[in-house]
Amino acid sequence: MAVGGPAAGLGGSGAPGDDAADGDGRAAQARDAGLNNFEYHLLARLSMAPGRALVLSDLAWQAQGSLSRLSHAITRLERAGWVERRACNDKGRRVEARLTDAGMAKVEAAAPGHVREARRLVVDVLTPEQLAALGEAARAITAVTMAGDPGACEEPGDC
């Protein structure tokens, strides 16, 4: 759903959620949804997680953000009622973020705009051959990053 964009010439870092790196269309779409791109990415990750919850350190890694950045974003999302933090009693002193029902409604409402923008920026500008090559490259990269997960990316639809 969320797609990171290059920062060249845009004044951003290129990190997910850096609105300056996302271009005018993505920043405007995020503002319209009441979320920056990083916050949307967090909600989307939580919406796909088992029980709609992830340990904060895992969520930070998946969202490509520091724990500090994640903590600030989770605080904003908590204040909006979209996420709640809770202790992971079975995992030592770790804390997890859980997507609330209101948060699920928010990500579902914001998703169509993000999908439209990803299509406009990626799918619509590539030929079918380029899309196939992009898919092959993404699967190869994902397979390497998921190397610690046996069975991940064995089939094209798995990644």
Coordinates of N, CA, C and O in Angstrom, one line a residue:
M1 N 0.8 -1.2 0.0 CA 0.0 0.0 0.0 C 0.9 1.3 0.0 O 0.7 2.1 -0.8
A2 N 1.7 1.4 1.0 CA 2.6 2.5 1.1 C 3.8 2.3 0.2 O 4.4 1.2 0.2
V3 N 4.2 3.3 -0.5 CA 5.3 3.2 -1.3 C 6.3 4.4 -1.1 O 5.9 5.5 -1.1
G4 N 7.6 4.1 -0.8 CA 8.6 5.2 -0.5 C 9.0 5.8 -1.9 O 9.0 5.1 -2.9
G5 N 9.4 7.0 -1.9 CA 9.8 7.7 -3.1 C 11.2 8.2 -3.0 O 11.8 8.4 -1.9
P6 N 11.9 8.4 -4.1 CA 13.2 8.9 -4.1 C 13.2 10.4 -3.7 O 12.3 11.1 -3.9
A7 N 14.3 10.8 -3.1 CA 14.4 12.1 -2.5 C 15.1 13.1 -3.4 O 15.2 14.3 -3.2
A8 N 15.7 12.6 -4.5 CA 16.5 13.4 -5.4 C 15.8 14.7 -5.8 O 14.7 14.7 -6.4
G9 N 16.4 15.8 -5.4 CA 15.8 17.1 -5.8 C 14.6 17.6 -5.0 O 14.1 18.6 -5.3
L10 N 14.2 16.8 -4.1 CA 13.0 17.1 -3.3 C 13.3 17.7 -2.0 O 12.4 18.1 -1.3
G11 N 14.5 17.6 -1.5 CA 14.9 18.1 -0.2 C 14.6 17.2 0.9 O 14.7 17.6 2.1
G12 N 14.2 15.9 0.7 CA 13.9 15.0 1.7 C 14.9 14.0 1.9 O 15.8 13.9 1.1
S13 N 14.8 13.1 2.9 CA 15.8 12.1 3.2 C 15.5 10.9 2.4 O 16.3 10.0 2.2
G14 N 14.3 10.7 1.8 CA 13.9 9.5 1.1 C 13.3 8.5 2.1 O 12.9 7.4 1.6
A15 N 13.3 8.7 3.4 CA 12.8 7.7 4.3 C 11.3 7.7 4.2 O 10.7 8.7 3.9
P16 N 10.7 6.5 4.5 CA 9.3 6.4 4.5 C 8.7 7.5 5.5 O 9.2 7.6 6.6
G17 N 7.8 8.2 5.0 CA 7.2 9.2 5.9 C 7.7 10.6 5.8 O 7.2 11.5 6.4
D18 N 8.9 10.7 5.1 CA 9.5 12.1 4.9 C 8.7 12.7 3.8 O 8.9 12.5 2.7
D19 N 7.7 13.6 4.2 CA 6.8 14.2 3.2 C 7.5 15.0 2.2 O 7.1 15.1 1.1
A20 N 8.6 15.6 2.6 CA 9.4 16.4 1.6 C 9.9 15.4 0.5 O 10.1 15.8 -0.7
A21 N 10.1 14.2 0.8 CA 10.7 13.2 -0.1 C 9.6 12.6 -1.0 O 9.8 12.0 -2.0
D22 N 8.3 12.8 -0.6 CA 7.2 12.1 -1.2 C 6.7 12.9 -2.4 O 5.9 12.3 -3.2
G23 N 7.0 14.1 -2.6 CA 6.5 14.9 -3.7 C 5.2 15.5 -3.3 O 4.6 15.1 -2.3
D24 N 4.8 16.5 -4.1 CA 3.6 17.2 -3.8 C 2.3 16.4 -3.7 O 1.5 16.5 -2.8
G25 N 2.1 15.4 -4.6 CA 0.9 14.6 -4.6 C 0.8 13.8 -3.3 O -0.3 13.7 -2.7
R26 N 1.9 13.1 -2.9 CA 1.8 12.2 -1.8 C 1.6 13.1 -0.5 O 0.9 12.7 0.4
A27 N 2.3 14.2 -0.4 CA 2.2 15.0 0.8 C 0.8 15.5 0.9 O 0.2 15.5 2.0
A28 N 0.2 16.0 -0.2 CA -1.1 16.5 -0.1 C -2.1 15.4 0.2 O -3.0 15.6 1.0
Q29 N -1.9 14.2 -0.4 CA -2.8 13.1 -0.1 C -2.7 12.7 1.4 O -3.8 12.5 2.1
A30 N -1.5 12.7 2.0 CA -1.4 12.4 3.4 C -2.1 13.4 4.3 O -2.7 13.1 5.2
R31 N -1.9 14.7 3.9 CA -2.5 15.8 4.7 C -4.0 15.6 4.6 O -4.7 15.8 5.6
D32 N -4.6 15.2 3.4 CA -6.0 15.1 3.3 C -6.5 13.9 4.2 O -7.6 14.0 4.7
A33 N -5.7 12.9 4.4 CA -6.1 11.8 5.2 C -5.8 12.1 6.7 O -6.2 11.3 7.6
G34 N -5.1 13.1 7.0 CA -4.8 13.5 8.4 C -3.6 12.7 8.9 O -3.4 12.6 10.1
L35 N -2.8 12.1 8.1 CA -1.7 11.3 8.4 C -0.5 11.7 7.6 O -0.7 12.0 6.4
N36 N 0.7 11.6 8.1 CA 1.9 11.7 7.2 C 2.2 10.3 6.7 O 1.5 9.3 7.2
N37 N 3.0 10.2 5.8 CA 3.3 8.9 5.1 C 3.8 7.8 6.1 O 3.5 6.7 6.1
F38 N 4.7 8.2 7.1 CA 5.2 7.3 8.1 C 4.1 6.8 9.0 O 4.0 5.6 9.2
E39 N 3.2 7.7 9.4 CA 2.1 7.3 10.2 C 1.2 6.3 9.5 O 0.7 5.3 10.0
Y40 N 0.9 6.6 8.2 CA 0.1 5.7 7.4 C 0.8 4.3 7.3 O 0.1 3.3 7.4
H41 N 2.1 4.3 7.1 CA 2.8 3.1 6.9 C 2.7 2.3 8.2 O 2.6 1.0 8.2
L42 N 2.8 2.9 9.4 CA 2.7 2.3 10.7 C 1.3 1.6 10.8 O 1.2 0.4 11.2
L43 N 0.2 2.4 10.5 CA -1.1 1.8 10.6 C -1.3 0.7 9.6 O -1.9 -0.4 10.0
A44 N -0.8 0.8 8.4 CA -0.9 -0.3 7.5 C -0.2 -1.6 8.0 O -0.7 -2.7 7.9
R45 N 1.0 -1.4 8.5 CA 1.8 -2.6 9.0 C 1.0 -3.2 10.2 O 0.9 -4.4 10.2
L46 N 0.5 -2.4 11.1 CA -0.3 -3.0 12.2 C -1.6 -3.7 11.7 O -2.0 -4.7 12.2
S47 N -2.2 -3.1 10.7 CA -3.4 -3.7 10.1 C -3.2 -5.1 9.6 O -4.1 -5.9 9.5
M48 N -2.0 -5.4 9.1 CA -1.7 -6.7 8.5 C -1.0 -7.7 9.5 O -0.8 -8.8 9.2
A49 N -0.8 -7.2 10.7 CA -0.1 -8.0 11.7 C -1.1 -8.9 12.5 O -2.3 -8.6 12.6
P50 N -0.7 -10.1 12.9 CA -1.6 -11.0 13.7 C -2.1 -10.2 14.9 O -1.3 -9.6 15.7
G51 N -3.4 -10.2 15.1 CA -3.9 -9.5 16.3 C -3.8 -8.0 16.2 O -4.1 -7.3 17.1
R52 N -3.4 -7.5 15.0 CA -3.3 -6.1 14.7 C -2.3 -5.4 15.7 O -2.4 -4.3 16.1
A53 N -1.2 -6.2 16.1 CA -0.3 -5.7 17.1 C 1.1 -6.2 16.7 O 1.3 -7.3 16.2
L54 N 2.1 -5.3 17.0 CA 3.5 -5.6 16.8 C 4.3 -5.0 17.9 O 4.0 -3.9 18.4
V55 N 5.4 -5.7 18.3 CA 6.3 -5.2 19.3 C 7.0 -3.9 18.7 O 7.3 -3.9 17.5
L56 N 7.2 -2.9 19.4 CA 7.6 -1.6 18.9 C 8.9 -1.7 18.1 O 9.1 -1.1 17.1
S57 N 9.9 -2.5 18.7 CA 11.2 -2.7 17.9 C 11.0 -3.3 16.6 O 11.6 -3.0 15.6
D58 N 10.1 -4.3 16.5 CA 9.8 -4.9 15.2 C 9.1 -4.0 14.3 O 9.4 -3.9 13.1
L59 N 8.2 -3.2 14.8 CA 7.4 -2.2 14.0 C 8.4 -1.2 13.4 O 8.3 -0.8 12.3
A60 N 9.4 -0.7 14.3 CA 10.4 0.3 13.8 C 11.2 -0.3 12.7 O 11.5 0.4 11.7
W61 N 11.6 -1.6 12.8 CA 12.4 -2.2 11.8 C 11.6 -2.3 10.5 O 12.1 -2.0 9.4
Q62 N 10.4 -2.8 10.6 CA 9.5 -2.9 9.4 C 9.2 -1.6 8.7 O 9.2 -1.5 7.5
A63 N 9.1 -0.5 9.5 CA 8.8 0.8 9.0 C 10.0 1.6 8.6 O 9.9 2.7 8.1
Q64 N 11.2 1.0 8.8 CA 12.5 1.7 8.5 C 12.6 3.0 9.2 O 13.1 4.0 8.7
G65 N 12.3 3.0 10.5 CA 12.4 4.2 11.3 C 13.1 3.9 12.6 O 13.1 2.7 13.1
S66 N 13.6 4.9 13.3 CA 14.3 4.7 14.6 C 13.2 4.5 15.6 O 12.1 4.8 15.5
L67 N 13.7 3.9 16.8 CA 12.7 3.8 17.9 C 12.2 5.1 18.4 O 11.1 5.3 18.7
S68 N 13.1 6.1 18.3 CA 12.7 7.5 18.7 C 11.6 8.0 17.8 O 10.6 8.6 18.3
R69 N 11.8 7.9 16.5 CA 10.8 8.4 15.6 C 9.5 7.7 15.7 O 8.4 8.3 15.7
L70 N 9.6 6.3 15.9 CA 8.5 5.5 16.1 C 7.7 5.9 17.3 O 6.5 6.1 17.3
S71 N 8.4 6.2 18.4 CA 7.8 6.5 19.7 C 7.0 7.8 19.5 O 5.8 7.9 20.0
H72 N 7.5 8.8 18.8 CA 6.8 10.1 18.6 C 5.6 9.9 17.8 O 4.5 10.4 18.1
A73 N 5.7 9.1 16.7 CA 4.6 8.8 15.8 C 3.5 8.0 16.6 O 2.3 8.3 16.4
I74 N 3.9 7.0 17.3 CA 2.9 6.2 18.1 C 2.2 7.1 19.1 O 1.0 7.0 19.3
T75 N 2.9 8.0 19.7 CA 2.2 9.0 20.6 C 1.1 9.8 19.9 O 0.0 9.9 20.4
R76 N 1.4 10.3 18.7 CA 0.4 11.0 17.9 C -0.7 10.1 17.6 O -1.9 10.6 17.7
L77 N -0.5 8.9 17.2 CA -1.5 8.0 16.8 C -2.4 7.6 18.0 O -3.6 7.4 17.9
E78 N -1.7 7.5 19.2 CA -2.5 7.2 20.4 C -3.4 8.3 20.7 O -4.6 8.1 21.1
R79 N -2.9 9.5 20.7 CA -3.8 10.7 21.0 C -5.0 10.8 20.1 O -6.0 11.2 20.5
A80 N -4.8 10.3 18.8 CA -5.9 10.3 17.9 C -6.9 9.1 18.1 O -8.0 9.1 17.6
G81 N -6.5 8.2 19.0 CA -7.3 7.0 19.3 C -7.2 5.9 18.3 O -8.0 4.9 18.3
W82 N -6.1 5.9 17.4 CA -5.9 4.9 16.4 C -5.0 3.8 16.8 O -5.1 2.7 16.2
V83 N -4.2 4.0 17.8 CA -3.3 2.9 18.3 C -3.3 3.0 19.8 O -3.5 4.0 20.4
E84 N -3.0 1.8 20.4 CA -2.7 1.8 21.9 C -1.5 1.0 22.1 O -1.1 0.1 21.4
R85 N -0.8 1.4 23.2 CA 0.4 0.7 23.6 C 0.0 -0.2 24.7 O -0.8 0.1 25.5
R86 N 0.7 -1.4 24.8 CA 0.5 -2.3 25.9 C 1.7 -3.1 26.1 O 2.5 -3.4 25.2
A87 N 1.9 -3.5 27.4 CA 3.1 -4.3 27.8 C 2.9 -5.7 27.2 O 1.8 -6.3 27.2
C88 N 4.0 -6.3 26.8 CA 4.1 -7.7 26.4 C 4.6 -8.5 27.5 O 5.8 -8.7 27.7
N89 N 3.7 -8.9 28.4 CA 4.1 -9.7 29.6 C 4.9 -10.9 29.3 O 5.7 -11.3 30.0
D90 N 4.6 -11.6 28.1 CA 5.2 -12.8 27.8 C 6.6 -12.5 27.0 O 7.3 -13.5 26.7
K91 N 6.9 -11.3 26.8 CA 8.1 -11.0 26.1 C 9.1 -10.0 26.9 O 9.7 -9.1 26.4
G92 N 9.1 -10.3 28.2 CA 10.0 -9.4 29.0 C 9.4 -8.0 29.2 O 8.2 -7.9 29.4
R93 N 10.2 -7.0 29.1 CA 9.8 -5.6 29.3 C 9.4 -5.0 28.0 O 9.4 -3.7 27.9
R94 N 9.1 -5.7 27.0 CA 8.8 -5.1 25.7 C 7.4 -4.5 25.6 O 6.6 -4.9 26.4
V95 N 7.2 -3.6 24.7 CA 5.9 -2.9 24.6 C 5.5 -3.1 23.1 O 6.3 -3.1 22.2
E96 N 4.2 -3.3 22.9 CA 3.7 -3.4 21.6 C 2.7 -2.4 21.3 O 2.1 -1.8 22.2
A97 N 2.5 -2.1 20.0 CA 1.5 -1.2 19.6 C 0.4 -2.0 19.0 O 0.6 -3.0 18.3
R98 N -0.9 -1.7 19.3 CA -2.0 -2.4 18.8 C -3.0 -1.4 18.1 O -3.3 -0.4 18.6
L99 N -3.4 -1.8 16.9 CA -4.3 -0.9 16.1 C -5.7 -1.1 16.7 O -6.2 -2.2 16.9
T100 N -6.3 0.0 17.0 CA -7.7 0.0 17.5 C -8.7 -0.1 16.4 O -8.3 0.0 15.2
D101 N -9.9 -0.3 16.7 CA -11.0 -0.4 15.7 C -11.0 1.0 14.9 O -11.2 1.0 13.7
A102 N -10.9 2.1 15.7 CA -10.9 3.4 15.0 C -9.7 3.5 14.1 O -9.7 4.1 13.0
G103 N -8.5 2.9 14.5 CA -7.3 3.0 13.6 C -7.5 2.1 12.4 O -7.1 2.5 11.3
M104 N -8.2 1.0 12.5 CA -8.5 0.2 11.4 C -9.4 0.9 10.4 O -9.1 0.9 9.2
A105 N -10.4 1.6 10.9 CA -11.2 2.4 10.1 C -10.5 3.5 9.3 O -10.7 3.8 8.2
K106 N -9.5 4.1 10.0 CA -8.7 5.2 9.5 C -7.8 4.6 8.3 O -7.8 5.3 7.3
V107 N -7.1 3.5 8.6 CA -6.3 3.0 7.5 C -7.1 2.5 6.3 O -6.7 2.7 5.2
E108 N -8.3 1.9 6.6 CA -9.1 1.5 5.5 C -9.6 2.7 4.7 O -9.7 2.7 3.4
A109 N -9.9 3.8 5.3 CA -10.3 5.1 4.6 C -9.2 5.7 3.8 O -9.4 6.2 2.8
A110 N -8.0 5.6 4.4 CA -6.8 6.3 3.7 C -6.2 5.4 2.6 O -5.6 5.9 1.7
A111 N -6.4 4.1 2.7 CA -5.8 3.2 1.7 C -6.1 3.5 0.2 O -5.1 3.5 -0.6
P112 N -7.3 3.7 -0.1 CA -7.5 4.0 -1.6 C -6.7 5.1 -2.2 O -6.2 5.0 -3.3
G113 N -6.5 6.2 -1.4 CA -5.7 7.3 -1.9 C -4.3 6.9 -2.0 O -3.6 7.3 -3.0
H114 N -3.8 6.1 -1.1 CA -2.4 5.7 -1.2 C -2.2 4.7 -2.4 O -1.2 4.8 -3.1
V115 N -3.2 3.8 -2.6 CA -3.1 2.9 -3.8 C -3.1 3.7 -5.1 O -2.3 3.4 -6.0
R116 N -4.0 4.7 -5.1 CA -4.1 5.5 -6.4 C -2.8 6.2 -6.6 O -2.3 6.3 -7.8
E117 N -2.2 6.7 -5.6 CA -0.9 7.5 -5.8 C 0.2 6.5 -6.1 O 1.1 6.9 -7.0
A118 N 0.3 5.3 -5.6 CA 1.3 4.4 -5.9 C 1.1 4.0 -7.4 O 2.1 3.8 -8.2
R119 N -0.1 3.8 -7.8 CA -0.4 3.4 -9.2 C 0.1 4.6 -10.1 O 0.7 4.3 -11.1
R120 N -0.2 5.8 -9.8 CA 0.2 6.9 -10.6 C 1.7 7.1 -10.7 O 2.2 7.3 -11.8
L121 N 2.4 6.8 -9.6 CA 3.8 7.1 -9.5 C 4.6 5.9 -10.1 O 5.8 6.1 -10.5
V122 N 4.1 4.7 -10.0 CA 4.9 3.5 -10.4 C 4.2 2.7 -11.5 O 4.8 2.6 -12.6
V123 N 3.1 2.2 -11.3 CA 2.4 1.3 -12.3 C 2.1 2.0 -13.6 O 2.4 1.4 -14.7
D124 N 1.6 3.2 -13.6 CA 1.2 3.8 -14.8 C 2.3 4.3 -15.6 O 2.1 4.6 -16.8
V125 N 3.5 4.4 -15.1 CA 4.7 4.9 -15.9 C 5.6 3.8 -16.4 O 6.5 4.1 -17.1
L126 N 5.3 2.6 -16.0 CA 6.2 1.4 -16.4 C 5.4 0.6 -17.5 O 4.2 0.4 -17.4
T127 N 6.2 0.0 -18.3 CA 5.7 -0.9 -19.3 C 5.4 -2.3 -18.6 O 6.0 -2.5 -17.5
P128 N 4.7 -3.2 -19.2 CA 4.5 -4.5 -18.5 C 5.8 -5.2 -18.3 O 6.0 -5.9 -17.3
E129 N 6.7 -5.1 -19.2 CA 8.0 -5.7 -19.1 C 8.8 -5.1 -17.9 O 9.5 -5.8 -17.1
Q130 N 8.7 -3.8 -17.8 CA 9.4 -3.1 -16.6 C 8.8 -3.5 -15.3 O 9.5 -3.7 -14.3
L131 N 7.5 -3.7 -15.3 CA 6.8 -4.1 -14.1 C 7.2 -5.5 -13.7 O 7.4 -5.8 -12.5
A132 N 7.3 -6.4 -14.7 CA 7.7 -7.8 -14.4 C 9.2 -7.8 -13.9 O 9.4 -8.5 -12.9
A133 N 10.0 -7.0 -14.5 CA 11.4 -6.9 -14.0 C 11.5 -6.3 -12.6 O 12.2 -6.8 -11.7
L134 N 10.7 -5.3 -12.3 CA 10.6 -4.7 -10.9 C 10.1 -5.8 -9.9 O 10.7 -5.9 -8.8
G135 N 9.1 -6.6 -10.3 CA 8.6 -7.6 -9.4 C 9.7 -8.7 -9.1 O 9.9 -9.1 -8.0
E136 N 10.5 -9.1 -10.2 CA 11.5 -10.1 -10.0 C 12.6 -9.5 -9.1 O 13.1 -10.2 -8.2
A137 N 13.0 -8.2 -9.3 CA 14.0 -7.6 -8.4 C 13.5 -7.5 -7.0 O 14.3 -7.8 -6.1
A138 N 12.3 -7.1 -6.8 CA 11.7 -6.9 -5.5 C 11.7 -8.3 -4.7 O 12.0 -8.4 -3.5
R139 N 11.3 -9.4 -5.5 CA 11.3 -10.7 -4.8 C 12.7 -11.1 -4.4 O 12.9 -11.7 -3.4
A140 N 13.7 -10.9 -5.3 CA 15.1 -11.2 -4.9 C 15.6 -10.5 -3.7 O 16.2 -11.1 -2.8
I141 N 15.3 -9.2 -3.6 CA 15.7 -8.4 -2.5 C 14.9 -8.9 -1.2 O 15.5 -9.0 -0.2
T142 N 13.6 -9.1 -1.3 CA 12.9 -9.6 -0.2 C 13.3 -10.9 0.3 O 13.4 -11.1 1.5
A143 N 13.7 -11.8 -0.6 CA 14.2 -13.1 -0.2 C 15.4 -13.0 0.6 O 15.6 -13.7 1.6
V144 N 16.3 -12.1 0.3 CA 17.5 -11.9 1.1 C 17.2 -11.3 2.4 O 17.8 -11.7 3.5
T145 N 16.3 -10.3 2.5 CA 16.0 -9.7 3.7 C 15.2 -10.6 4.6 O 15.2 -10.4 5.8
M146 N 14.5 -11.6 4.1 CA 13.7 -12.5 4.8 C 14.5 -13.8 5.1 O 13.8 -14.8 5.4
A147 N 15.8 -13.9 4.9 CA 16.5 -15.1 4.9 C 16.4 -15.8 6.3 O 16.5 -17.0 6.4
G148 N 16.1 -15.1 7.3 CA 15.9 -15.7 8.6 C 14.5 -16.3 8.8 O 14.2 -16.8 9.9
D149 N 13.7 -16.1 7.8 CA 12.3 -16.6 7.9 C 12.2 -17.8 7.0 O 11.9 -17.6 5.8
P150 N 12.4 -19.0 7.5 CA 12.3 -20.2 6.6 C 10.9 -20.3 5.9 O 9.9 -20.1 6.5
G151 N 11.0 -20.5 4.6 CA 9.8 -20.6 3.8 C 9.3 -19.3 3.2 O 8.4 -19.3 2.4
A152 N 9.9 -18.2 3.6 CA 9.5 -16.9 3.1 C 9.9 -16.8 1.6 O 11.0 -17.2 1.3
C153 N 9.1 -16.3 0.8 CA 9.4 -16.0 -0.6 C 9.8 -17.2 -1.4 O 10.6 -17.1 -2.4
E154 N 9.2 -18.3 -1.1 CA 9.5 -19.5 -1.9 C 8.7 -19.4 -3.2 O 9.2 -19.9 -4.3
E155 N 7.6 -18.8 -3.2 CA 6.7 -18.7 -4.4 C 6.6 -17.2 -4.7 O 6.5 -16.4 -3.7
P156 N 6.4 -16.8 -5.9 CA 6.2 -15.4 -6.2 C 5.2 -14.7 -5.4 O 5.3 -13.5 -5.0
G157 N 4.1 -15.3 -5.2 CA 3.0 -14.7 -4.4 C 3.3 -14.5 -2.9 O 2.5 -13.9 -2.2
D158 N 4.3 -15.2 -2.4 CA 4.7 -15.1 -1.0 C 5.3 -13.8 -0.6 O 5.3 -13.5 0.6
C159 N 5.8 -13.1 -1.5 CA 6.6 -11.9 -1.2 C 5.8 -10.6 -1.3 O 5.2 -10.4 -2.3

